Structure formats: C-alpha cells, structure tokens
Amino acid sequence: MPKDGITTREHDYSQWYLDIVQQAGLADYAEVVKGCIVFKPFGYAIWELMQRQLDDRIKETGHENAYFPLLIPKSFIMKESEHVAGFAPELFEVTHIGNEKLEDPYVIRPTSETIIGHFYSKWVRSYRDLPLLINQWANVMRAEMRTRPFLRTAEFLWQEGHTVHVDEADAERETLMILHEVYADFAEREMAMPVIRGLKTEKEKFPGALRSYCIEAMMQDGRALQSGTSHNLGQNFAKAFDITFTDQNNTVQTAWTTSWGVSTRLIGAMIMTHSDDEGLVLPPRLAPIQVVVVPIHKNEGEKSAVMAAVGALTAQWKGRLRFKIDSRENLSPGFKYNEWELKGVPVRVEVGPKDLEKGTVALARRDMPGKAGKSFVPQEGLTERIEALLVEIQQALFDRALQFREARTAFVGSYDELKLQIETGFARAYWAGTSEDEKRIQDESRATIRCIPLDQPGVAGICFYTGKPTSQLVIFARAY
RNA sequence: CGGGGCGUAGCGCAGUCUGGUAGCGCACAGCGUUUGGGACGCUGGGGCCGUGGGUUCGAAUCCCUCCGCCCCGACCA
C-alpha cells in the first residue's frame, strides 16, 4: 500500500521522485536561491558514505587529494575553444568586490580543468614528475534551465580527478581504469546499481575532450542516467595551458591529461534505481542506518524488560552495524514501521513481550515491503543473521535492477522500432550515422545515443538509419 | 529560455469568480488514556494570504510589477 503523500510511480514518475526526496527528508528546496537545494542531514549522510567509498578507491588507485580555488579568472575559461563554447551559457560570473568593479572578472568553477591546468603547467617539468595524479572534492556551479533535486541543480558536490601523463596510451589507461575500477565498481558494489560502461559519441562528449567514457544506468521509468564520466582530454588542455615536460631524450613534449567525476547526482540515481511506492529503498552498504530496532511495550514493567533485551541484543552491534534504537515514546509501533520504511532503512527488528517469552524477534526487510518481508527469528545468532541479511538485500537489489534493465532493453532493427522501444527503455542498435544524423534522431524522437558500450559482440550488422554495414552497437535512450 | 499550472499556519488544501479584516485536516504544545502495521479524548499556540506598487472607505479576493516552485519542451553531471 503506497504511503500517504507519495505519488505512485505509475501515476507520475517525476512527482514520485520529488515526493520521495521530500518525505524521506533527503533535501529541501533552497527556495531563496534559484536552482539550489539544501542537503538535509539524512541526505548528506548518504553522500558522506558515498564519498568515503569513492575516496578509498581513488586513493587505492594512486591518487592524492588537493583543493583548488572556487573562483577562476574568466580568461582561463576562454583558453580552450570547445570548452568555452560548452560552458559559456552556464557560467556564474563574479564582476564586483564590494562596490568595486573588477578589471578581470572571475567565474565560479563549472569544473576545474582550466585553473588546474594553469597550476599543472607550473608543476610539471620532467617526465619524472609524471604521472601526476590528483583528485579534488568540491562544489561547482552551472546555471540550469530546469532543476531537479540531486539530478540537476545549479550547485552540486562532486569529485573531479585531474591527471597528467607522458603519452596517449598512459592517459587512456588512466581514463579506463577509473571508469572500471572506481566508477563501475562503486556503482555496482556499493550502490547495487548495474551500469553500462561505454564511450560517448562525438556529439555527447565533454567539451574539450578527446574521448569521453561513461557509466549509464537505467531508472525505473526506463530512462538513462549518466552516472559518471571519465575523459581522455588528449593534449587539448595541455596545449591551452602549456603543460609540457622534458622527456628522457631532453626533448620538450606536450603532456596528455585526463579528468573524471561523479557527483551528488548519484544520490538521485540510487533513489530512482531502487525505491518504491512505500518510499526510499537504500542499499545496505550506503544506508546511514542499516538496522532500526523498534521496542514494543504496554506498561513500565514490559518496557524495562524489553529495553533490557534490546540492550543485550544490540550490545555487539557497535562497529559492526549502523543501527538506531527507536525508543520514542507516544508513537505507535505501526507508525514507526511506516516511517522507517519511508526512509529506506534496509532491516527492521521488532522486540516485544511475546518475543521475550519465545526468545524471538520480528525481522523485516525493506526490499520486500509490508508484512511480506517480515518473519520471526530466534534471538540466538541475530547479529550474524542480520549481517547475512544485509548482504542478501544488497545482492537482491542489484539482481532486481539488472533484471529490470534487461527486461527493458531490446535490439531494434528499424527507426520505427527504436521510437517505440525508447518509450519504455533502452534500444540497442547498429549505428554508422553522423553527428548530424544523431541530432536529427534526437529532435524527432527525443532519444540520444547514451553510449557505445565497451562490451561489443563484434558481429556485423546493418545501421538501422543509414543502411550502412557496421559491427558497432550503440544504446539509444531518453536521458535525464 | 518558450508554453502551462501553482504560491493562504510546518505539510496538504478551502476561501479569490461575486472585496467587509481568515478557515479545515494533518502536524505541533499541555494533560489523561494508549502502544505487535500510520491510537484516542479534551485544551491550546501558531498566518505582513510569495514581493512591491495601484484601485477602494475597506484587498487573500480586482489591476500591474517582480520573485519562487512544479509540469511539458529546448540546453546540460
């Protein structure tokens, strides 16, 4: 039964998403600042868990964190022509300090390639300085016509990695390593969100990049969400910012750079991948609260007995489980069940007088809402049982999302089939068209090529649009 | 940025057409009874009716301005 105040997915998917964000207490509109949101504590806690996991992976793969200025001289942004053209309309510009007008205005970073490029040109001298592997956790700002909490806001939080390499091969190795070992691994293992790893087409790539790679996920309305990008920037920024080094032969060479990022958009991706009409559904590995305990008692005598049992049961949880004991008075147990379901807590334990008699507890799993996911289990071995259940839920969420994506992905051999397929999901198609063809298809069908999957069967076929022979399969979808 | 809708208590709304000084449900506070799937009774607090201007004896209500939010497009992590 859908919770009060949550629009069902079937009725209005957009509104459902907004309801979840609001009702689960993840974010609030910063109504006095256009296009921005407030990350409320529960939403920010999810981001902190994501950050921790990503930061570990980024460091394990050899990168160090640093921090560069929020303000970028406007002239820097102008230095790389494709980059300027890509970002110009979205820039916030700082023109004054107090009443004084600035000679040389700043922009608030929409991304930091340019200012980091400026410093890298000073830092890189020799091939021995390379590769230079730096990451930054930061906020960035891009003006957006239409905003949605987490998915698209004027200000968002992210990490951006910026690396410098001696040659194209090394830059490419970095770009792909991040895609696979950091982003795809994080998405699938921590978020329980299956992703397609792919290459962006020329039309869809990052402004200023040589090649852009991405992970794309399917949301429950069948639309695609770009969840992370990794760019081989070639020598474009190195040339614009004069990042050069002396090689083994004492010859001056232009360096190769990469950049890669994931943002708080991942929170939106996670919501839209797993949640249901009852509210938020969080994968256990990213749930700020993994287990909630609801004590049940009618009188003082029962209360002290139940609370003593709860204390004994949870004694060994600290450090093993993220848990909360909901001992709020004057709220009925039923109310609490609904509230924690709304907030997506993966596992709920109920302890009442009957459990004390029988040596049991009631154990409910959020991925099976309502009474369906509830069972009575012995108190004996509860901690291990819960740990195993969290692993099981994590896997079940991934499996369910993968099955959903597979069921909503189909090969299409004609334009008509494509137009139909992208109404509900992903269309796989042979493609040999141009950027102009792609643009025309977007105008006509609202679908774009999300990516050219890296995993290609390599079987010859015919492009559905141009009729040319090709073995290249791409994914078309409507995108967020 | 275009088209549409909406701004009245923390939330959801009525009242606006036809001007007369603001109401309902939930939430909140106090007390009492309750507590195994969204408890109940009584009492109570809370509103510059989005902003600024205009019309009027009088404006939530009529007119203009600006701002914000939502939906559908075009632009983008």
PDB file of N, CA and C (backbone and C1' of nucleotides) in Angstrom, chain A residues 3 29 146 152-153 156 226 265 332 341 348 352-355 374 446, chain B residues 1 34-39 68-77:
ATOM      1  N   LYS A   3       2.419   4.818   0.635  1.00  0.00           N
ATOM      2  CA  LYS A   3       2.338   5.697   1.799  1.00  0.00           C
ATOM      3  C   LYS A   3       1.557   6.973   1.457  1.00  0.00           C
ATOM      4  N   TYR A  29      14.177  22.362  -0.745  1.00  0.00           N
ATOM      5  CA  TYR A  29      14.469  23.370  -1.748  1.00  0.00           C
ATOM      6  C   TYR A  29      15.049  24.587  -1.076  1.00  0.00           C
ATOM      7  N   ARG A 146      16.358  23.942 -16.026  1.00  0.00           N
ATOM      8  CA  ARG A 146      15.369  23.157 -15.306  1.00  0.00           C
ATOM      9  C   ARG A 146      16.083  22.317 -14.260  1.00  0.00           C
ATOM     10  N   ARG A 152      19.860  17.458 -11.071  1.00  0.00           N
ATOM     11  CA  ARG A 152      20.337  18.650 -11.757  1.00  0.00           C
ATOM     12  C   ARG A 152      20.018  19.854 -10.901  1.00  0.00           C
ATOM     13  N   THR A 153      21.058  20.454 -10.346  1.00  0.00           N
ATOM     14  CA  THR A 153      20.893  21.660  -9.536  1.00  0.00           C
ATOM     15  C   THR A 153      22.002  22.631  -9.915  1.00  0.00           C
ATOM     16  N   PHE A 156      26.306  21.822  -7.249  1.00  0.00           N
ATOM     17  CA  PHE A 156      26.341  20.428  -6.799  1.00  0.00           C
ATOM     18  C   PHE A 156      27.719  20.077  -6.265  1.00  0.00           C
ATOM     19  N   GLN A 226      23.210   9.289 -16.877  1.00  0.00           N
ATOM     20  CA  GLN A 226      24.663   9.260 -16.893  1.00  0.00           C
ATOM     21  C   GLN A 226      25.133   9.420 -15.457  1.00  0.00           C
ATOM     22  N   ARG A 265      24.624  13.687  -7.985  1.00  0.00           N
ATOM     23  CA  ARG A 265      23.613  13.084  -8.839  1.00  0.00           C
ATOM     24  C   ARG A 265      23.436  11.593  -8.523  1.00  0.00           C
ATOM     25  N   SER A 332       3.133   5.025  18.012  1.00  0.00           N
ATOM     26  CA  SER A 332       2.808   3.604  17.991  1.00  0.00           C
ATOM     27  C   SER A 332       3.833   2.862  17.133  1.00  0.00           C
ATOM     28  N   GLU A 341      10.250   2.620   6.895  1.00  0.00           N
ATOM     29  CA  GLU A 341      10.126   2.160   5.505  1.00  0.00           C
ATOM     30  C   GLU A 341      10.256   3.348   4.562  1.00  0.00           C
ATOM     31  N   ARG A 348      14.576  -3.989   9.733  1.00  0.00           N
ATOM     32  CA  ARG A 348      13.930  -3.549  10.963  1.00  0.00           C
ATOM     33  C   ARG A 348      13.767  -4.733  11.912  1.00  0.00           C
ATOM     34  N   GLY A 352       9.156  -7.273  21.275  1.00  0.00           N
ATOM     35  CA  GLY A 352       8.038  -7.049  22.182  1.00  0.00           C
ATOM     36  C   GLY A 352       7.946  -8.147  23.217  1.00  0.00           C
ATOM     37  N   PRO A 353       6.941  -8.038  24.112  1.00  0.00           N
ATOM     38  CA  PRO A 353       6.769  -9.011  25.196  1.00  0.00           C
ATOM     39  C   PRO A 353       6.659 -10.450  24.690  1.00  0.00           C
ATOM     40  N   LYS A 354       5.961 -10.655  23.603  1.00  0.00           N
ATOM     41  CA  LYS A 354       5.813 -12.018  23.074  1.00  0.00           C
ATOM     42  C   LYS A 354       7.155 -12.597  22.650  1.00  0.00           C
ATOM     43  N   ASP A 355       8.017 -11.710  22.126  1.00  0.00           N
ATOM     44  CA  ASP A 355       9.344 -12.164  21.713  1.00  0.00           C
ATOM     45  C   ASP A 355      10.168 -12.593  22.923  1.00  0.00           C
ATOM     46  N   LYS A 374       8.502  -9.809   6.455  1.00  0.00           N
ATOM     47  CA  LYS A 374       8.665  -9.914   7.900  1.00  0.00           C
ATOM     48  C   LYS A 374       8.602 -11.369   8.344  1.00  0.00           C
ATOM     49  N   ARG A 446      13.454  12.354 -29.370  1.00  0.00           N
ATOM     50  CA  ARG A 446      13.896  12.716 -28.027  1.00  0.00           C
ATOM     51  C   ARG A 446      14.887  11.709 -27.443  1.00  0.00           C
TER      52      ARG A 446
ATOM     53  P     C B   1      15.856  34.283 -18.790  1.00  0.00           P
ATOM     54  O5'   C B   1      15.516  33.193 -19.908  1.00  0.00           O
ATOM     55  C5'   C B   1      15.842  33.461 -21.261  1.00  0.00           C
ATOM     56  C4'   C B   1      15.076  32.525 -22.150  1.00  0.00           C
ATOM     57  C3'   C B   1      13.583  32.367 -21.877  1.00  0.00           C
ATOM     58  O3'   C B   1      12.823  33.472 -22.343  1.00  0.00           O
ATOM     59  C1'   C B   1      14.541  30.263 -22.377  1.00  0.00           C
ATOM     60  P     U B  34      -4.680   2.845  29.820  1.00  0.00           P
ATOM     61  O5'   U B  34      -4.717   2.929  28.236  1.00  0.00           O
ATOM     62  C5'   U B  34      -3.877   2.097  27.458  1.00  0.00           C
ATOM     63  C4'   U B  34      -3.981   2.522  26.023  1.00  0.00           C
ATOM     64  C3'   U B  34      -2.961   1.852  25.117  1.00  0.00           C
ATOM     65  O3'   U B  34      -3.415   0.591  24.675  1.00  0.00           O
ATOM     66  C1'   U B  34      -2.981   4.191  24.708  1.00  0.00           C
ATOM     67  P     U B  35      -2.410  -0.661  24.763  1.00  0.00           P
ATOM     68  O5'   U B  35      -1.414  -0.440  23.535  1.00  0.00           O
ATOM     69  C5'   U B  35      -1.920  -0.199  22.218  1.00  0.00           C
ATOM     70  C4'   U B  35      -0.775   0.269  21.332  1.00  0.00           C
ATOM     71  C3'   U B  35       0.339  -0.772  21.185  1.00  0.00           C
ATOM     72  O3'   U B  35       0.845  -0.748  19.868  1.00  0.00           O
ATOM     73  C1'   U B  35       1.213   1.231  22.052  1.00  0.00           C
ATOM     74  P     G B  36       0.075  -1.514  18.657  1.00  0.00           P
ATOM     75  O5'   G B  36       1.316  -2.047  17.822  1.00  0.00           O
ATOM     76  C5'   G B  36       2.089  -3.112  18.332  1.00  0.00           C
ATOM     77  C4'   G B  36       2.297  -4.139  17.246  1.00  0.00           C
ATOM     78  C3'   G B  36       1.049  -4.928  16.889  1.00  0.00           C
ATOM     79  O3'   G B  36       1.170  -5.346  15.539  1.00  0.00           O
ATOM     80  C1'   G B  36       2.663  -6.367  17.828  1.00  0.00           C
ATOM     81  P     G B  37       0.244  -4.703  14.407  1.00  0.00           P
ATOM     82  O5'   G B  37       1.165  -3.461  13.972  1.00  0.00           O
ATOM     83  C5'   G B  37       0.706  -2.129  14.199  1.00  0.00           C
ATOM     84  C4'   G B  37       0.434  -1.450  12.869  1.00  0.00           C
ATOM     85  C3'   G B  37      -0.737  -2.011  12.079  1.00  0.00           C
ATOM     86  O3'   G B  37      -1.335  -0.973  11.305  1.00  0.00           O
ATOM     87  C1'   G B  37       1.220  -2.261  10.822  1.00  0.00           C
ATOM     88  P     G B  38      -2.128   0.182  12.192  1.00  0.00           P
ATOM     89  O5'   G B  38      -0.993   1.259  12.474  1.00  0.00           O
ATOM     90  C5'   G B  38      -0.377   1.907  11.392  1.00  0.00           C
ATOM     91  C4'   G B  38       0.105   3.256  11.829  1.00  0.00           C
ATOM     92  C3'   G B  38      -1.010   4.224  12.246  1.00  0.00           C
ATOM     93  O3'   G B  38      -0.417   5.121  13.173  1.00  0.00           O
ATOM     94  C1'   G B  38       0.116   5.090  10.378  1.00  0.00           C
ATOM     95  P     A B  39      -0.950   4.978  14.722  1.00  0.00           P
ATOM     96  O5'   A B  39      -2.518   4.934  14.603  1.00  0.00           O
ATOM     97  C5'   A B  39      -3.317   5.990  15.039  1.00  0.00           C
ATOM     98  C4'   A B  39      -4.175   5.511  16.189  1.00  0.00           C
ATOM     99  C3'   A B  39      -5.057   6.594  16.745  1.00  0.00           C
ATOM    100  O3'   A B  39      -6.229   6.727  15.965  1.00  0.00           O
ATOM    101  C1'   A B  39      -4.006   5.410  18.504  1.00  0.00           C
ATOM    102  P     G B  68      13.589  33.815  -9.292  1.00  0.00           P
ATOM    103  O5'   G B  68      12.819  32.741  -8.406  1.00  0.00           O
ATOM    104  C5'   G B  68      13.258  32.464  -7.086  1.00  0.00           C
ATOM    105  C4'   G B  68      12.220  31.633  -6.386  1.00  0.00           C
ATOM    106  C3'   G B  68      11.867  30.329  -7.069  1.00  0.00           C
ATOM    107  O3'   G B  68      12.820  29.331  -6.802  1.00  0.00           O
ATOM    108  C1'   G B  68       9.895  31.422  -6.394  1.00  0.00           C
ATOM    109  P     C B  69      13.094  28.168  -7.869  1.00  0.00           P
ATOM    110  O5'   C B  69      11.836  27.225  -7.622  1.00  0.00           O
ATOM    111  C5'   C B  69      11.672  26.551  -6.387  1.00  0.00           C
ATOM    112  C4'   C B  69      10.311  25.902  -6.334  1.00  0.00           C
ATOM    113  C3'   C B  69       9.995  24.957  -7.477  1.00  0.00           C
ATOM    114  O3'   C B  69      10.577  23.683  -7.291  1.00  0.00           O
ATOM    115  C1'   C B  69       8.164  26.392  -7.145  1.00  0.00           C
ATOM    116  P     C B  70      11.018  22.835  -8.582  1.00  0.00           P
ATOM    117  O5'   C B  70       9.615  22.279  -9.088  1.00  0.00           O
ATOM    118  C5'   C B  70       8.869  21.386  -8.280  1.00  0.00           C
ATOM    119  C4'   C B  70       7.542  21.108  -8.940  1.00  0.00           C
ATOM    120  C3'   C B  70       7.627  20.649 -10.387  1.00  0.00           C
ATOM    121  O3'   C B  70       7.929  19.274 -10.498  1.00  0.00           O
ATOM    122  C1'   C B  70       6.009  22.341 -10.212  1.00  0.00           C
ATOM    123  P     C B  71       8.731  18.773 -11.781  1.00  0.00           P
ATOM    124  O5'   C B  71       7.578  18.785 -12.891  1.00  0.00           O
ATOM    125  C5'   C B  71       6.447  17.946 -12.780  1.00  0.00           C
ATOM    126  C4'   C B  71       5.495  18.220 -13.925  1.00  0.00           C
ATOM    127  C3'   C B  71       6.130  18.173 -15.298  1.00  0.00           C
ATOM    128  O3'   C B  71       6.263  16.854 -15.786  1.00  0.00           O
ATOM    129  C1'   C B  71       4.822  20.121 -15.121  1.00  0.00           C
ATOM    130  P     C B  72       7.543  16.482 -16.662  1.00  0.00           P
ATOM    131  O5'   C B  72       7.128  17.009 -18.113  1.00  0.00           O
ATOM    132  C5'   C B  72       5.830  16.778 -18.651  1.00  0.00           C
ATOM    133  C4'   C B  72       5.689  17.531 -19.954  1.00  0.00           C
ATOM    134  C3'   C B  72       6.964  17.674 -20.758  1.00  0.00           C
ATOM    135  O3'   C B  72       7.271  16.498 -21.480  1.00  0.00           O
ATOM    136  C1'   C B  72       5.897  19.759 -20.657  1.00  0.00           C
ATOM    137  P     G B  73       8.755  16.273 -22.017  1.00  0.00           P
ATOM    138  O5'   G B  73       8.845  17.413 -23.136  1.00  0.00           O
ATOM    139  C5'   G B  73      10.060  17.679 -23.750  1.00  0.00           C
ATOM    140  C4'   G B  73       9.897  18.843 -24.691  1.00  0.00           C
ATOM    141  C3'   G B  73      11.215  19.497 -25.064  1.00  0.00           C
ATOM    142  O3'   G B  73      11.777  18.863 -26.194  1.00  0.00           O
ATOM    143  C1'   G B  73       9.747  21.145 -24.242  1.00  0.00           C
ATOM    144  P     A B  74      13.248  18.229 -26.054  1.00  0.00           P
ATOM    145  O5'   A B  74      14.168  19.493 -26.381  1.00  0.00           O
ATOM    146  C5'   A B  74      14.163  20.078 -27.671  1.00  0.00           C
ATOM    147  C4'   A B  74      14.760  21.449 -27.610  1.00  0.00           C
ATOM    148  C3'   A B  74      16.135  21.523 -26.937  1.00  0.00           C
ATOM    149  O3'   A B  74      17.193  21.205 -27.811  1.00  0.00           O
ATOM    150  C1'   A B  74      14.725  23.136 -25.980  1.00  0.00           C
ATOM    151  P     C B  75      18.552  20.597 -27.221  1.00  0.00           P
ATOM    152  O5'   C B  75      19.058  21.759 -26.283  1.00  0.00           O
ATOM    153  C5'   C B  75      20.184  22.554 -26.623  1.00  0.00           C
ATOM    154  C4'   C B  75      20.811  23.105 -25.375  1.00  0.00           C
ATOM    155  C3'   C B  75      21.669  22.123 -24.577  1.00  0.00           C
ATOM    156  O3'   C B  75      22.982  22.009 -25.103  1.00  0.00           O
ATOM    157  C1'   C B  75      20.213  23.274 -23.114  1.00  0.00           C
ATOM    158  P     C B  76      23.835  20.661 -24.749  1.00  0.00           P
ATOM    159  O5'   C B  76      24.231  20.934 -23.233  1.00  0.00           O
ATOM    160  C5'   C B  76      25.205  20.153 -22.556  1.00  0.00           C
ATOM    161  C4'   C B  76      25.075  20.358 -21.087  1.00  0.00           C
ATOM    162  C3'   C B  76      25.210  19.109 -20.215  1.00  0.00           C
ATOM    163  O3'   C B  76      26.559  18.805 -19.880  1.00  0.00           O
ATOM    164  C1'   C B  76      23.250  20.268 -19.614  1.00  0.00           C
ATOM    165  P     A B  77      27.081  17.153 -19.642  1.00  0.00           P
ATOM    166  O5'   A B  77      27.302  16.942 -18.072  1.00  0.00           O
ATOM    167  C5'   A B  77      28.263  15.951 -17.652  1.00  0.00           C
ATOM    168  C4'   A B  77      27.690  15.243 -16.447  1.00  0.00           C
ATOM    169  C3'   A B  77      26.201  14.996 -16.535  1.00  0.00           C
ATOM    170  O3'   A B  77      25.948  13.742 -17.163  1.00  0.00           O
ATOM    171  C1'   A B  77      26.767  15.906 -14.421  1.00  0.00           C
TER     172        A B  77
END
